[in-house]
Amino acid sequence: EQDRAKKELVRFIELLENKYKQPVYYMGMDIIEAKTYERFIFDNGGFLEIMSEAPLALNAHFVHREQAEDFKKALVETLKEILPKTPVADMFLNSIEVNDEKDQSLTYDKWDKMKELGE
């Protein structure tokens, strides 16, 4: 299962790199409060962190909103290639948003609550 997940992550990053039109570099993995984070940095600034346990969570951070909007577009295009064509996938894709530092980000507490719903 772990090998399959790693292959899917590599496929996702390769597609994203192609859609985003800039290199994406692997920074490493961290385990914080029993959650595994895979981190990546973008060639033109910004970074991406993926919490790989269910429910999977993805946060990208940028200095400029324009970079975030470009990333969002590339992310949606990437996910459209990976996800099945279903109403649920469409709903998910439509829920992807760009926030600024004043908006609520995904906290450990929120992630734990979402995880409990799935169990």
mmCIF file of C-alpha atoms in Angstrom:
data_model
loop_
_atom_site.group_PDB
_atom_site.id
_atom_site.type_symbol
_atom_site.label_atom_id
_atom_site.label_comp_id
_atom_site.label_asym_id
_atom_site.label_seq_id
_atom_site.Cartn_x
_atom_site.Cartn_y
_atom_site.Cartn_z
ATOM 1 C CA GLU A 1 0.000 0.000 0.000
ATOM 2 C CA GLN A 2 2.821 2.387 0.853
ATOM 3 C CA ASP A 3 4.541 1.738 -2.498
ATOM 4 C CA ARG A 4 1.301 2.396 -4.371
ATOM 5 C CA ALA A 5 0.770 5.652 -2.467
ATOM 6 C CA LYS A 6 4.339 6.779 -3.227
ATOM 7 C CA LYS A 7 3.863 6.017 -6.947
ATOM 8 C CA GLU A 8 0.607 7.998 -6.983
ATOM 9 C CA LEU A 9 2.329 10.921 -5.266
ATOM 10 C CA VAL A 10 5.147 10.892 -7.839
ATOM 11 C CA ARG A 11 2.598 10.760 -10.677
ATOM 12 C CA PHE A 12 0.659 13.660 -9.129
ATOM 13 C CA ILE A 13 3.787 15.819 -8.696
ATOM 14 C CA GLU A 14 4.981 15.093 -12.248
ATOM 15 C CA LEU A 15 1.595 16.092 -13.690
ATOM 16 C CA LEU A 16 1.445 19.173 -11.471
ATOM 17 C CA GLU A 17 4.949 20.195 -12.494
ATOM 18 C CA ASN A 18 3.901 19.947 -16.146
ATOM 19 C CA LYS A 19 0.695 21.964 -15.644
ATOM 20 C CA TYR A 20 2.323 24.561 -13.375
ATOM 21 C CA LYS A 21 5.178 24.924 -15.878
ATOM 22 C CA GLN A 22 7.960 25.108 -13.332
ATOM 23 C CA PRO A 23 10.146 22.614 -11.499
ATOM 24 C CA VAL A 24 8.907 21.181 -8.200
ATOM 25 C CA TYR A 25 11.562 19.945 -5.772
ATOM 26 C CA TYR A 26 11.081 17.432 -2.973
ATOM 27 C CA MET A 27 12.084 18.910 0.399
ATOM 28 C CA GLY A 28 11.476 15.848 2.536
ATOM 29 C CA MET A 29 9.070 14.256 4.940
ATOM 30 C CA ASP A 30 8.174 15.159 8.522
ATOM 31 C CA ILE A 31 5.999 13.421 11.074
ATOM 32 C CA ILE A 32 4.244 15.872 13.382
ATOM 33 C CA GLU A 33 1.591 14.755 15.871
ATOM 34 C CA ALA A 34 1.313 11.363 14.099
ATOM 35 C CA LYS A 35 0.673 13.031 10.733
ATOM 36 C CA THR A 36 3.013 12.543 7.784
ATOM 37 C CA TYR A 37 3.868 15.653 5.771
ATOM 38 C CA GLU A 38 5.511 15.458 2.352
ATOM 39 C CA ARG A 39 6.926 18.879 1.439
ATOM 40 C CA PHE A 40 7.826 20.343 -1.938
ATOM 41 C CA ILE A 41 9.211 23.716 -3.018
ATOM 42 C CA PHE A 42 8.514 25.523 -6.286
ATOM 43 C CA ASP A 43 11.269 26.934 -8.471
ATOM 44 C CA ASN A 44 9.707 30.427 -8.617
ATOM 45 C CA GLY A 45 8.762 30.622 -4.935
ATOM 46 C CA GLY A 46 6.226 29.024 -2.665
ATOM 47 C CA PHE A 47 5.928 25.551 -1.211
ATOM 48 C CA LEU A 48 3.463 22.695 -0.970
ATOM 49 C CA GLU A 49 2.762 20.368 1.930
ATOM 50 C CA ILE A 50 0.673 17.228 1.684
ATOM 51 C CA MET A 51 -0.672 15.404 4.746
ATOM 52 C CA SER A 52 -0.833 11.890 3.368
ATOM 53 C CA GLU A 53 -2.999 10.132 5.952
ATOM 54 C CA ALA A 54 -6.731 9.998 5.283
ATOM 55 C CA PRO A 55 -8.270 12.404 4.861
ATOM 56 C CA LEU A 56 -5.517 13.660 2.582
ATOM 57 C CA ALA A 57 -4.938 17.395 2.901
ATOM 58 C CA LEU A 58 -2.930 19.724 0.698
ATOM 59 C CA ASN A 59 -1.792 23.260 1.505
ATOM 60 C CA ALA A 60 0.306 25.483 -0.741
ATOM 61 C CA HIS A 61 1.860 28.734 0.438
ATOM 62 C CA PHE A 62 2.885 31.720 -1.691
ATOM 63 C CA VAL A 63 3.973 35.308 -1.135
ATOM 64 C CA HIS A 64 1.869 36.714 -3.986
ATOM 65 C CA ARG A 65 -1.796 35.992 -4.677
ATOM 66 C CA GLU A 66 -1.127 35.768 -8.431
ATOM 67 C CA GLN A 67 1.206 32.815 -7.787
ATOM 68 C CA ALA A 68 -1.513 31.160 -5.713
ATOM 69 C CA GLU A 69 -4.099 31.662 -8.458
ATOM 70 C CA ASP A 70 -1.730 30.185 -11.069
ATOM 71 C CA PHE A 71 -1.089 27.217 -8.774
ATOM 72 C CA LYS A 72 -4.813 26.696 -8.203
ATOM 73 C CA LYS A 73 -5.409 26.564 -11.949
ATOM 74 C CA ALA A 74 -2.596 24.021 -12.409
ATOM 75 C CA LEU A 75 -3.831 21.977 -9.438
ATOM 76 C CA VAL A 76 -7.391 21.780 -10.786
ATOM 77 C CA GLU A 77 -6.112 20.778 -14.238
ATOM 78 C CA THR A 78 -3.900 18.107 -12.662
ATOM 79 C CA LEU A 79 -6.694 16.680 -10.534
ATOM 80 C CA LYS A 80 -9.061 16.581 -13.515
ATOM 81 C CA GLU A 81 -6.619 14.161 -15.150
ATOM 82 C CA ILE A 82 -6.370 11.978 -12.052
ATOM 83 C CA LEU A 83 -9.860 11.928 -10.537
ATOM 84 C CA PRO A 84 -12.763 9.961 -11.999
ATOM 85 C CA LYS A 85 -15.385 12.011 -13.851
ATOM 86 C CA THR A 86 -18.116 12.084 -11.191
ATOM 87 C CA PRO A 87 -20.349 14.724 -9.579
ATOM 88 C CA VAL A 88 -18.410 14.271 -6.319
ATOM 89 C CA ALA A 89 -15.110 14.973 -8.098
ATOM 90 C CA ASP A 90 -16.650 18.076 -9.692
ATOM 91 C CA MET A 91 -17.855 19.247 -6.288
ATOM 92 C CA PHE A 92 -14.379 18.705 -4.857
ATOM 93 C CA LEU A 93 -12.684 20.583 -7.713
ATOM 94 C CA ASN A 94 -15.099 23.484 -7.296
ATOM 95 C CA SER A 95 -14.276 23.659 -3.576
ATOM 96 C CA ILE A 96 -10.576 24.418 -4.118
ATOM 97 C CA GLU A 97 -9.918 28.007 -3.126
ATOM 98 C CA VAL A 98 -7.197 30.569 -2.594
ATOM 99 C CA ASN A 99 -7.125 32.149 0.858
ATOM 100 C CA ASP A 100 -4.896 34.727 2.463
ATOM 101 C CA GLU A 101 -3.315 34.697 5.897
ATOM 102 C CA LYS A 102 -6.472 36.191 7.446
ATOM 103 C CA ASP A 103 -8.590 33.220 6.368
ATOM 104 C CA GLN A 104 -8.820 30.061 8.405
ATOM 105 C CA SER A 105 -6.295 27.489 7.269
ATOM 106 C CA LEU A 106 -6.518 23.764 7.830
ATOM 107 C CA THR A 107 -5.502 23.274 11.457
ATOM 108 C CA TYR A 108 -4.595 20.039 13.233
ATOM 109 C CA ASP A 109 -7.904 20.282 15.089
ATOM 110 C CA LYS A 110 -9.951 20.568 11.884
ATOM 111 C CA TRP A 111 -8.005 17.732 10.288
ATOM 112 C CA ASP A 112 -8.631 15.474 13.318
ATOM 113 C CA LYS A 113 -12.363 16.250 13.177
ATOM 114 C CA MET A 114 -12.488 15.370 9.467
ATOM 115 C CA LYS A 115 -10.583 12.154 10.165
ATOM 116 C CA GLU A 116 -13.083 11.193 12.887
ATOM 117 C CA LEU A 117 -15.955 11.648 10.421
ATOM 118 C CA GLY A 118 -14.341 9.133 8.068
ATOM 119 C CA GLU A 119 -13.832 6.457 10.727
#
